[in-house]
Amino acid sequence: MQEELINLRNEAIAQISGSKDSGELEELRAAYLGRNGKFTLLVKKIKDVPADQRKTFGITLNESKVAIENLISDKKQALLKSLSEKRDWFDLTMPGFKPSLSTQKEPASNPLKQFSERKPRQCKEG
């Protein structure tokens, strides 16, 4: 049982280290640590381990799960960082954005303009 755990841990580390995108990484997380994952099945099999080896097997199993979780989170951070570095690249040698110099006025200013241009009322005697 101990050999099975060590082989499973090495297999998981190899696959996680070789993953290229976050979707594949999430699938690997579910396959190893999910509800029906391989490590979860080993936790359920702990009752079949002899009593004198159960403690060391449990410790090794928990250490393996923590190592896999840490490796997945580190790999996820590395993938996000590499993605953001590609996306945030900015070429300073490119010409800048020129704002539009249109002479259109805001629609709200039209009534004010019409009011100010209107001729004042004149009083006439008569």
PDB file of C-alpha atoms in Angstrom:
ATOM      1  CA  MET A   1       0.000   0.000   0.000  1.00  0.00           C
ATOM      2  CA  GLN A   2       2.881   2.354   0.812  1.00  0.00           C
ATOM      3  CA  GLU A   3       4.434   1.681  -2.613  1.00  0.00           C
ATOM      4  CA  GLU A   4       1.118   2.432  -4.305  1.00  0.00           C
ATOM      5  CA  LEU A   5       0.981   5.776  -2.495  1.00  0.00           C
ATOM      6  CA  ILE A   6       4.535   6.706  -3.474  1.00  0.00           C
ATOM      7  CA  ASN A   7       3.929   5.750  -7.118  1.00  0.00           C
ATOM      8  CA  LEU A   8       0.704   7.760  -7.155  1.00  0.00           C
ATOM      9  CA  ARG A   9       2.457  10.788  -5.675  1.00  0.00           C
ATOM     10  CA  ASN A  10       5.269  10.640  -8.251  1.00  0.00           C
ATOM     11  CA  GLU A  11       2.757  10.211 -11.081  1.00  0.00           C
ATOM     12  CA  ALA A  12       0.746  13.219  -9.890  1.00  0.00           C
ATOM     13  CA  ILE A  13       3.836  15.398  -9.553  1.00  0.00           C
ATOM     14  CA  ALA A  14       4.977  14.484 -13.071  1.00  0.00           C
ATOM     15  CA  GLN A  15       1.587  15.219 -14.633  1.00  0.00           C
ATOM     16  CA  ILE A  16       1.073  18.480 -12.748  1.00  0.00           C
ATOM     17  CA  SER A  17       4.560  19.712 -13.624  1.00  0.00           C
ATOM     18  CA  GLY A  18       3.889  18.956 -17.292  1.00  0.00           C
ATOM     19  CA  SER A  19       0.517  20.692 -17.491  1.00  0.00           C
ATOM     20  CA  LYS A  20       0.316  23.597 -19.934  1.00  0.00           C
ATOM     21  CA  ASP A  21      -2.921  25.412 -19.063  1.00  0.00           C
ATOM     22  CA  SER A  22      -5.261  26.001 -16.149  1.00  0.00           C
ATOM     23  CA  GLY A  23      -8.011  23.769 -17.577  1.00  0.00           C
ATOM     24  CA  GLU A  24      -5.729  20.759 -17.648  1.00  0.00           C
ATOM     25  CA  LEU A  25      -4.489  21.649 -14.174  1.00  0.00           C
ATOM     26  CA  GLU A  26      -8.055  21.732 -12.831  1.00  0.00           C
ATOM     27  CA  GLU A  27      -8.768  18.326 -14.387  1.00  0.00           C
ATOM     28  CA  LEU A  28      -5.682  16.901 -12.688  1.00  0.00           C
ATOM     29  CA  ARG A  29      -6.732  18.414  -9.369  1.00  0.00           C
ATOM     30  CA  ALA A  30     -10.124  16.759  -9.661  1.00  0.00           C
ATOM     31  CA  ALA A  31      -8.579  13.442 -10.723  1.00  0.00           C
ATOM     32  CA  TYR A  32      -6.227  13.300  -7.751  1.00  0.00           C
ATOM     33  CA  LEU A  33      -7.820  15.351  -4.968  1.00  0.00           C
ATOM     34  CA  GLY A  34     -11.480  15.536  -5.942  1.00  0.00           C
ATOM     35  CA  ARG A  35     -14.416  13.722  -4.403  1.00  0.00           C
ATOM     36  CA  ASN A  36     -13.733  10.551  -6.384  1.00  0.00           C
ATOM     37  CA  GLY A  37     -10.022  11.249  -6.782  1.00  0.00           C
ATOM     38  CA  LYS A  38      -7.215   8.763  -6.400  1.00  0.00           C
ATOM     39  CA  PHE A  39      -6.029  10.141  -3.048  1.00  0.00           C
ATOM     40  CA  THR A  40      -9.591  10.106  -1.718  1.00  0.00           C
ATOM     41  CA  LEU A  41      -9.858   6.431  -2.626  1.00  0.00           C
ATOM     42  CA  LEU A  42      -6.636   5.777  -0.717  1.00  0.00           C
ATOM     43  CA  VAL A  43      -8.099   7.514   2.331  1.00  0.00           C
ATOM     44  CA  LYS A  44     -11.051   5.134   2.134  1.00  0.00           C
ATOM     45  CA  LYS A  45      -8.657   2.160   1.915  1.00  0.00           C
ATOM     46  CA  ILE A  46      -6.801   3.156   5.086  1.00  0.00           C
ATOM     47  CA  LYS A  47      -8.942   0.692   7.035  1.00  0.00           C
ATOM     48  CA  ASP A  48      -7.338  -2.165   5.058  1.00  0.00           C
ATOM     49  CA  VAL A  49      -3.819  -1.194   6.164  1.00  0.00           C
ATOM     50  CA  PRO A  50      -2.467  -3.186   9.119  1.00  0.00           C
ATOM     51  CA  ALA A  51      -2.814  -1.359  12.438  1.00  0.00           C
ATOM     52  CA  ASP A  52       0.939  -1.044  13.026  1.00  0.00           C
ATOM     53  CA  GLN A  53       1.476   0.630   9.612  1.00  0.00           C
ATOM     54  CA  ARG A  54      -1.670   2.752   9.646  1.00  0.00           C
ATOM     55  CA  LYS A  55      -0.091   5.727  11.420  1.00  0.00           C
ATOM     56  CA  THR A  56       2.871   6.048   9.055  1.00  0.00           C
ATOM     57  CA  PHE A  57       0.618   5.450   6.047  1.00  0.00           C
ATOM     58  CA  GLY A  58      -1.769   8.208   7.175  1.00  0.00           C
ATOM     59  CA  ILE A  59       1.069  10.648   7.777  1.00  0.00           C
ATOM     60  CA  THR A  60       2.577   9.899   4.366  1.00  0.00           C
ATOM     61  CA  LEU A  61      -0.832  10.195   2.715  1.00  0.00           C
ATOM     62  CA  ASN A  62      -1.528  13.590   4.279  1.00  0.00           C
ATOM     63  CA  GLU A  63       1.942  14.872   3.417  1.00  0.00           C
ATOM     64  CA  SER A  64       1.433  13.733  -0.166  1.00  0.00           C
ATOM     65  CA  LYS A  65      -1.939  15.469  -0.417  1.00  0.00           C
ATOM     66  CA  VAL A  66      -0.512  18.711   0.967  1.00  0.00           C
ATOM     67  CA  ALA A  67       2.455  18.514  -1.420  1.00  0.00           C
ATOM     68  CA  ILE A  68       0.123  17.980  -4.394  1.00  0.00           C
ATOM     69  CA  GLU A  69      -2.141  20.868  -3.311  1.00  0.00           C
ATOM     70  CA  ASN A  70       0.874  23.180  -2.941  1.00  0.00           C
ATOM     71  CA  LEU A  71       2.263  22.102  -6.305  1.00  0.00           C
ATOM     72  CA  ILE A  72      -1.090  22.759  -7.988  1.00  0.00           C
ATOM     73  CA  SER A  73      -1.423  26.218  -6.434  1.00  0.00           C
ATOM     74  CA  ASP A  74       2.176  27.119  -7.350  1.00  0.00           C
ATOM     75  CA  LYS A  75       1.669  25.921 -10.917  1.00  0.00           C
ATOM     76  CA  LYS A  76      -1.598  27.868 -11.150  1.00  0.00           C
ATOM     77  CA  GLN A  77       0.150  31.045  -9.966  1.00  0.00           C
ATOM     78  CA  ALA A  78       2.961  30.504 -12.479  1.00  0.00           C
ATOM     79  CA  LEU A  79       0.456  30.039 -15.317  1.00  0.00           C
ATOM     80  CA  LEU A  80      -1.435  33.191 -14.316  1.00  0.00           C
ATOM     81  CA  LYS A  81       1.786  35.168 -14.084  1.00  0.00           C
ATOM     82  CA  SER A  82       2.984  34.049 -17.516  1.00  0.00           C
ATOM     83  CA  LEU A  83      -0.430  34.835 -18.996  1.00  0.00           C
ATOM     84  CA  SER A  84      -0.496  38.310 -17.468  1.00  0.00           C
ATOM     85  CA  GLU A  85       3.041  39.012 -18.683  1.00  0.00           C
ATOM     86  CA  LYS A  86       1.991  38.184 -22.232  1.00  0.00           C
ATOM     87  CA  ARG A  87      -1.156  40.277 -22.004  1.00  0.00           C
ATOM     88  CA  ASP A  88       0.291  43.342 -20.241  1.00  0.00           C
ATOM     89  CA  TRP A  89       3.080  43.899 -22.730  1.00  0.00           C
ATOM     90  CA  PHE A  90       3.047  47.451 -24.030  1.00  0.00           C
ATOM     91  CA  ASP A  91       5.159  48.819 -26.873  1.00  0.00           C
ATOM     92  CA  LEU A  92       6.366  52.311 -26.019  1.00  0.00           C
ATOM     93  CA  THR A  93       7.590  52.925 -29.569  1.00  0.00           C
ATOM     94  CA  MET A  94       4.070  52.804 -31.042  1.00  0.00           C
ATOM     95  CA  PRO A  95       2.430  56.155 -31.818  1.00  0.00           C
ATOM     96  CA  GLY A  96       0.013  57.408 -29.223  1.00  0.00           C
ATOM     97  CA  PHE A  97      -3.743  57.788 -29.384  1.00  0.00           C
ATOM     98  CA  LYS A  98      -4.924  61.070 -30.898  1.00  0.00           C
ATOM     99  CA  PRO A  99      -8.187  62.328 -29.449  1.00  0.00           C
ATOM    100  CA  SER A 100     -10.951  63.410 -31.786  1.00  0.00           C
ATOM    101  CA  LEU A 101     -11.167  67.181 -32.242  1.00  0.00           C
ATOM    102  CA  SER A 102     -14.791  67.295 -33.341  1.00  0.00           C
ATOM    103  CA  THR A 103     -16.785  70.474 -32.659  1.00  0.00           C
ATOM    104  CA  GLN A 104     -19.972  68.784 -31.584  1.00  0.00           C
ATOM    105  CA  LYS A 105     -21.540  70.177 -28.454  1.00  0.00           C
ATOM    106  CA  GLU A 106     -23.271  68.249 -25.760  1.00  0.00           C
ATOM    107  CA  PRO A 107     -27.028  67.909 -26.261  1.00  0.00           C
ATOM    108  CA  ALA A 108     -27.652  69.428 -22.833  1.00  0.00           C
ATOM    109  CA  SER A 109     -25.943  72.681 -23.807  1.00  0.00           C
ATOM    110  CA  ASN A 110     -28.241  73.353 -26.810  1.00  0.00           C
ATOM    111  CA  PRO A 111     -31.198  74.813 -24.826  1.00  0.00           C
ATOM    112  CA  LEU A 112     -28.832  77.088 -22.911  1.00  0.00           C
ATOM    113  CA  LYS A 113     -27.329  78.340 -26.122  1.00  0.00           C
ATOM    114  CA  GLN A 114     -30.758  78.960 -27.647  1.00  0.00           C
ATOM    115  CA  PHE A 115     -31.888  80.851 -24.550  1.00  0.00           C
ATOM    116  CA  SER A 116     -28.850  83.116 -24.545  1.00  0.00           C
ATOM    117  CA  GLU A 117     -29.141  83.894 -28.264  1.00  0.00           C
ATOM    118  CA  ARG A 118     -32.841  84.788 -28.115  1.00  0.00           C
ATOM    119  CA  LYS A 119     -33.708  88.453 -28.534  1.00  0.00           C
ATOM    120  CA  PRO A 120     -34.906  90.121 -25.379  1.00  0.00           C
ATOM    121  CA  ARG A 121     -38.495  91.353 -25.208  1.00  0.00           C
ATOM    122  CA  GLN A 122     -39.000  94.972 -25.853  1.00  0.00           C
ATOM    123  CA  CYS A 123     -41.625  97.144 -24.302  1.00  0.00           C
ATOM    124  CA  LYS A 124     -43.433  99.420 -26.689  1.00  0.00           C
ATOM    125  CA  GLU A 125     -45.614 102.323 -25.805  1.00  0.00           C
ATOM    126  CA  GLY A 126     -48.828 102.535 -27.496  1.00  0.00           C
TER     127      GLY A 126
END
